[in-house]
PDB file of C-alpha atoms in Angstrom:
ATOM      1  CA  UNK A 117      -7.012 -17.421  -8.793  1.00  0.00           C
ATOM      2  CA  UNK A 118      -8.672 -19.114  -5.870  1.00  0.00           C
ATOM      3  CA  UNK A 119      -9.907 -16.853  -3.105  1.00  0.00           C
ATOM      4  CA  UNK A 120      -7.948 -18.524  -0.281  1.00  0.00           C
ATOM      5  CA  UNK A 121      -5.745 -15.513   0.259  1.00  0.00           C
ATOM      6  CA  UNK A 122      -4.621 -14.569   3.727  1.00  0.00           C
ATOM      7  CA  UNK A 123      -3.212 -11.313   5.019  1.00  0.00           C
ATOM      8  CA  UNK A 124      -0.460 -10.811   7.546  1.00  0.00           C
ATOM      9  CA  UNK A 125       2.059  -8.277   8.720  1.00  0.00           C
ATOM     10  CA  UNK A 126       5.102  -8.245   6.463  1.00  0.00           C
ATOM     11  CA  UNK A 127       8.387  -9.563   7.779  1.00  0.00           C
ATOM     12  CA  UNK A 128      11.892  -8.634   6.723  1.00  0.00           C
ATOM     13  CA  UNK A 129      12.026 -11.929   4.816  1.00  0.00           C
ATOM     14  CA  UNK A 130       9.213 -10.555   2.590  1.00  0.00           C
ATOM     15  CA  UNK A 131      11.146  -7.423   1.685  1.00  0.00           C
ATOM     16  CA  UNK A 132      12.700  -8.729  -1.525  1.00  0.00           C
ATOM     17  CA  UNK A 133       9.287  -9.852  -2.836  1.00  0.00           C
ATOM     18  CA  UNK A 134       7.765  -6.516  -1.885  1.00  0.00           C
ATOM     19  CA  UNK A 135      10.435  -4.456  -3.643  1.00  0.00           C
ATOM     20  CA  UNK A 136      10.159  -6.700  -6.708  1.00  0.00           C
ATOM     21  CA  UNK A 137       6.412  -5.881  -6.902  1.00  0.00           C
ATOM     22  CA  UNK A 138       7.062  -2.157  -6.398  1.00  0.00           C
ATOM     23  CA  UNK A 139       9.593  -2.210  -9.249  1.00  0.00           C
ATOM     24  CA  UNK A 140       7.413  -4.230 -11.616  1.00  0.00           C
ATOM     25  CA  UNK A 141       5.630  -1.493 -13.521  1.00  0.00           C
ATOM     26  CA  UNK A 142       6.490   1.423 -15.771  1.00  0.00           C
ATOM     27  CA  UNK A 143       6.769   3.961 -12.950  1.00  0.00           C
ATOM     28  CA  UNK A 144       8.374   1.573 -10.488  1.00  0.00           C
ATOM     29  CA  UNK A 145      11.136   0.698 -12.928  1.00  0.00           C
ATOM     30  CA  UNK A 146      12.120   4.388 -12.885  1.00  0.00           C
ATOM     31  CA  UNK A 147      12.230   4.872  -9.126  1.00  0.00           C
ATOM     32  CA  UNK A 148      12.894   1.526  -7.436  1.00  0.00           C
ATOM     33  CA  UNK A 149      16.149  -0.403  -7.225  1.00  0.00           C
ATOM     34  CA  UNK A 150      15.441  -4.110  -7.131  1.00  0.00           C
ATOM     35  CA  UNK A 151      18.727  -5.943  -6.808  1.00  0.00           C
ATOM     36  CA  UNK A 152      20.301  -8.636  -4.651  1.00  0.00           C
ATOM     37  CA  UNK A 153      21.185  -7.691  -2.041  1.00  0.00           C
ATOM     38  CA  UNK A 154      18.616  -4.951  -1.622  1.00  0.00           C
ATOM     39  CA  UNK A 155      19.945  -1.458  -0.971  1.00  0.00           C
ATOM     40  CA  UNK A 156      20.178  -0.669   2.740  1.00  0.00           C
ATOM     41  CA  UNK A 157      17.619   2.139   2.304  1.00  0.00           C
ATOM     42  CA  UNK A 158      14.824  -0.446   1.931  1.00  0.00           C
ATOM     43  CA  UNK A 159      15.858  -2.261   5.090  1.00  0.00           C
ATOM     44  CA  UNK A 160      16.006   0.992   7.066  1.00  0.00           C
ATOM     45  CA  UNK A 161      12.579   2.043   5.764  1.00  0.00           C
ATOM     46  CA  UNK A 162      11.132  -1.374   6.624  1.00  0.00           C
ATOM     47  CA  UNK A 163      12.510  -1.156  10.161  1.00  0.00           C
ATOM     48  CA  UNK A 164      11.056   2.341  10.618  1.00  0.00           C
ATOM     49  CA  UNK A 165       7.644   1.176   9.386  1.00  0.00           C
ATOM     50  CA  UNK A 166       7.421  -1.891  11.614  1.00  0.00           C
ATOM     51  CA  UNK A 167       8.640   0.018  14.678  1.00  0.00           C
ATOM     52  CA  UNK A 168       5.824   2.599  14.338  1.00  0.00           C
ATOM     53  CA  UNK A 169       2.481   1.492  15.787  1.00  0.00           C
ATOM     54  CA  UNK A 170       0.691   3.825  13.375  1.00  0.00           C
ATOM     55  CA  UNK A 171       2.129   2.107  10.304  1.00  0.00           C
ATOM     56  CA  UNK A 172       1.259  -1.330   9.026  1.00  0.00           C
ATOM     57  CA  UNK A 173       2.902  -3.081   6.109  1.00  0.00           C
ATOM     58  CA  UNK A 174       0.583  -5.875   5.051  1.00  0.00           C
ATOM     59  CA  UNK A 175       1.138  -8.660   2.571  1.00  0.00           C
ATOM     60  CA  UNK A 176      -1.429 -10.795   0.807  1.00  0.00           C
ATOM     61  CA  UNK A 177      -0.308 -14.396   0.515  1.00  0.00           C
ATOM     62  CA  UNK A 178      -1.441 -17.395  -1.431  1.00  0.00           C
ATOM     63  CA  UNK A 179      -0.004 -20.250   0.574  1.00  0.00           C
ATOM     64  CA  UNK A 180       3.505 -19.059   1.431  1.00  0.00           C
ATOM     65  CA  UNK A 181       3.839 -16.880  -1.678  1.00  0.00           C
ATOM     66  CA  UNK A 182       3.561 -13.108  -1.278  1.00  0.00           C
ATOM     67  CA  UNK A 183       1.236 -11.892  -4.044  1.00  0.00           C
ATOM     68  CA  UNK A 184       0.315  -8.407  -2.860  1.00  0.00           C
ATOM     69  CA  UNK A 185       1.344  -5.600  -0.537  1.00  0.00           C
ATOM     70  CA  UNK A 186       0.036  -2.351   0.926  1.00  0.00           C
ATOM     71  CA  UNK A 187       1.105   0.102   3.589  1.00  0.00           C
ATOM     72  CA  UNK A 188      -1.484   1.701   5.849  1.00  0.00           C
ATOM     73  CA  UNK A 189      -0.600   4.737   7.935  1.00  0.00           C
ATOM     74  CA  UNK A 190      -2.911   5.924  10.704  1.00  0.00           C
ATOM     75  CA  UNK A 191      -2.736   9.638  11.455  1.00  0.00           C
ATOM     76  CA  UNK A 192      -4.498  11.665  14.158  1.00  0.00           C
ATOM     77  CA  UNK A 193      -5.883  15.023  13.037  1.00  0.00           C
ATOM     78  CA  UNK A 194      -7.307  17.996  14.870  1.00  0.00           C
ATOM     79  CA  UNK A 195      -9.820  18.435  12.056  1.00  0.00           C
ATOM     80  CA  UNK A 196     -13.020  16.418  12.138  1.00  0.00           C
ATOM     81  CA  UNK A 197     -13.064  16.799  15.918  1.00  0.00           C
ATOM     82  CA  UNK A 198      -9.760  15.050  16.442  1.00  0.00           C
ATOM     83  CA  UNK A 199     -10.511  12.175  14.080  1.00  0.00           C
ATOM     84  CA  UNK A 200      -8.114   9.600  12.719  1.00  0.00           C
ATOM     85  CA  UNK A 201      -7.401   8.954   9.037  1.00  0.00           C
ATOM     86  CA  UNK A 202      -5.956   5.966   7.285  1.00  0.00           C
ATOM     87  CA  UNK A 203      -3.705   6.512   4.296  1.00  0.00           C
ATOM     88  CA  UNK A 204      -3.149   3.622   1.922  1.00  0.00           C
ATOM     89  CA  UNK A 205       0.138   3.617   0.008  1.00  0.00           C
ATOM     90  CA  UNK A 206       2.222   1.297  -2.122  1.00  0.00           C
ATOM     91  CA  UNK A 207      -0.549  -1.052  -3.222  1.00  0.00           C
ATOM     92  CA  UNK A 208       0.870  -3.647  -5.595  1.00  0.00           C
ATOM     93  CA  UNK A 209       0.105  -7.153  -6.719  1.00  0.00           C
ATOM     94  CA  UNK A 210       2.165  -9.661  -8.634  1.00  0.00           C
ATOM     95  CA  UNK A 211       1.710  -9.156 -12.357  1.00  0.00           C
ATOM     96  CA  UNK A 212       0.493 -12.759 -12.668  1.00  0.00           C
ATOM     97  CA  UNK A 213      -2.504 -12.130 -10.367  1.00  0.00           C
ATOM     98  CA  UNK A 214      -3.584  -8.698 -11.616  1.00  0.00           C
ATOM     99  CA  UNK A 215      -7.238  -8.666 -12.577  1.00  0.00           C
ATOM    100  CA  UNK A 216      -8.043 -11.655 -10.351  1.00  0.00           C
ATOM    101  CA  UNK A 217      -9.454  -9.723  -7.379  1.00  0.00           C
ATOM    102  CA  UNK A 218      -6.357  -9.661  -5.175  1.00  0.00           C
ATOM    103  CA  UNK A 219      -6.163  -5.847  -5.296  1.00  0.00           C
ATOM    104  CA  UNK A 220      -9.815  -5.594  -4.323  1.00  0.00           C
ATOM    105  CA  UNK A 221      -9.226  -7.908  -1.381  1.00  0.00           C
ATOM    106  CA  UNK A 222      -6.219  -5.811  -0.303  1.00  0.00           C
ATOM    107  CA  UNK A 223      -8.254  -2.608  -0.322  1.00  0.00           C
ATOM    108  CA  UNK A 224     -11.217  -4.225   1.419  1.00  0.00           C
ATOM    109  CA  UNK A 225      -8.843  -5.518   4.083  1.00  0.00           C
ATOM    110  CA  UNK A 226      -7.478  -1.993   4.564  1.00  0.00           C
ATOM    111  CA  UNK A 227     -10.991  -0.559   4.833  1.00  0.00           C
ATOM    112  CA  UNK A 228     -11.862  -3.074   7.545  1.00  0.00           C
ATOM    113  CA  UNK A 229      -8.621  -2.321   9.370  1.00  0.00           C
ATOM    114  CA  UNK A 230      -9.344   1.430   9.238  1.00  0.00           C
ATOM    115  CA  UNK A 231     -12.766   0.770  10.781  1.00  0.00           C
ATOM    116  CA  UNK A 232     -11.122  -1.272  13.533  1.00  0.00           C
ATOM    117  CA  UNK A 233      -8.801   1.668  14.228  1.00  0.00           C
ATOM    118  CA  UNK A 234     -11.827   4.023  14.388  1.00  0.00           C
ATOM    119  CA  UNK A 235     -10.803   6.109  11.384  1.00  0.00           C
ATOM    120  CA  UNK A 236     -13.355   8.484   9.900  1.00  0.00           C
ATOM    121  CA  UNK A 237     -11.834   8.526   6.406  1.00  0.00           C
ATOM    122  CA  UNK A 238      -9.441   6.601   4.213  1.00  0.00           C
ATOM    123  CA  UNK A 239      -7.317   8.476   1.738  1.00  0.00           C
ATOM    124  CA  UNK A 240      -4.958   7.455  -1.001  1.00  0.00           C
ATOM    125  CA  UNK A 241      -3.318   8.873  -4.053  1.00  0.00           C
ATOM    126  CA  UNK A 242      -2.590   7.349  -7.411  1.00  0.00           C
ATOM    127  CA  UNK A 243      -0.284   8.721 -10.051  1.00  0.00           C
ATOM    128  CA  UNK A 244      -2.073  10.427 -12.946  1.00  0.00           C
ATOM    129  CA  UNK A 245      -0.036   8.190 -15.228  1.00  0.00           C
ATOM    130  CA  UNK A 246      -2.030   5.223 -13.878  1.00  0.00           C
ATOM    131  CA  UNK A 247      -5.574   5.794 -15.195  1.00  0.00           C
ATOM    132  CA  UNK A 248      -6.468   2.119 -14.677  1.00  0.00           C
ATOM    133  CA  UNK A 249      -5.596   2.438 -10.993  1.00  0.00           C
ATOM    134  CA  UNK A 250      -7.823   5.497 -10.705  1.00  0.00           C
ATOM    135  CA  UNK A 251     -10.740   3.591 -12.237  1.00  0.00           C
ATOM    136  CA  UNK A 252     -10.024   0.650  -9.901  1.00  0.00           C
ATOM    137  CA  UNK A 253     -10.227   2.841  -6.781  1.00  0.00           C
ATOM    138  CA  UNK A 254     -13.355   4.593  -8.052  1.00  0.00           C
ATOM    139  CA  UNK A 255     -15.049   1.196  -8.549  1.00  0.00           C
ATOM    140  CA  UNK A 256     -14.318   0.495  -4.882  1.00  0.00           C
ATOM    141  CA  UNK A 257     -16.097   3.677  -3.810  1.00  0.00           C
ATOM    142  CA  UNK A 258     -13.237   6.162  -3.581  1.00  0.00           C
ATOM    143  CA  UNK A 259     -14.030   9.649  -4.867  1.00  0.00           C
ATOM    144  CA  UNK A 260     -11.668  12.342  -6.136  1.00  0.00           C
ATOM    145  CA  UNK A 261     -12.956  14.974  -3.706  1.00  0.00           C
ATOM    146  CA  UNK A 262      -9.683  16.871  -3.240  1.00  0.00           C
ATOM    147  CA  UNK A 263      -6.841  18.021  -5.426  1.00  0.00           C
ATOM    148  CA  UNK A 264      -3.610  16.429  -4.216  1.00  0.00           C
ATOM    149  CA  UNK A 265      -0.279  18.174  -4.550  1.00  0.00           C
ATOM    150  CA  UNK A 266       3.251  16.888  -4.026  1.00  0.00           C
ATOM    151  CA  UNK A 267       6.617  18.579  -3.909  1.00  0.00           C
ATOM    152  CA  UNK A 268       9.596  16.411  -4.792  1.00  0.00           C
ATOM    153  CA  UNK A 269      12.587  17.310  -2.638  1.00  0.00           C
ATOM    154  CA  UNK A 270      16.120  17.098  -3.945  1.00  0.00           C
ATOM    155  CA  UNK A 271      18.486  14.888  -1.992  1.00  0.00           C
TER     156      UNK A 271
END
């Protein structure tokens, strides 16, 4: 893949492509619902994200084609003397571009954006069922310094 990838804020027109990428892996197939039309829950979530100045949904594009996505949430904390953190979530690339450097460019873009927002740390999680993703993030300098816990809530 050529390196002429550009990044921009996602629009509602990108939502179908984004959900398709989220659903295109073993874990995503279990928890996402990619259909036409998309369930209203995705549209509501998208609207909440774009209306919050501390959330950014970013797409990587090759020409007009969306080939990657990530969400960055900026959170103020009292710890670290009132510092800000960036949390990276939902990083996905099209299956056809995996291994070509698009994911690295997405993460590097997020790191630069976190610096621009004066964050002192970037955090992310990856499912233990994705050992390749863990190795990917470690190659980019991320360290497993904390034990992360999640509690799934029943609806």
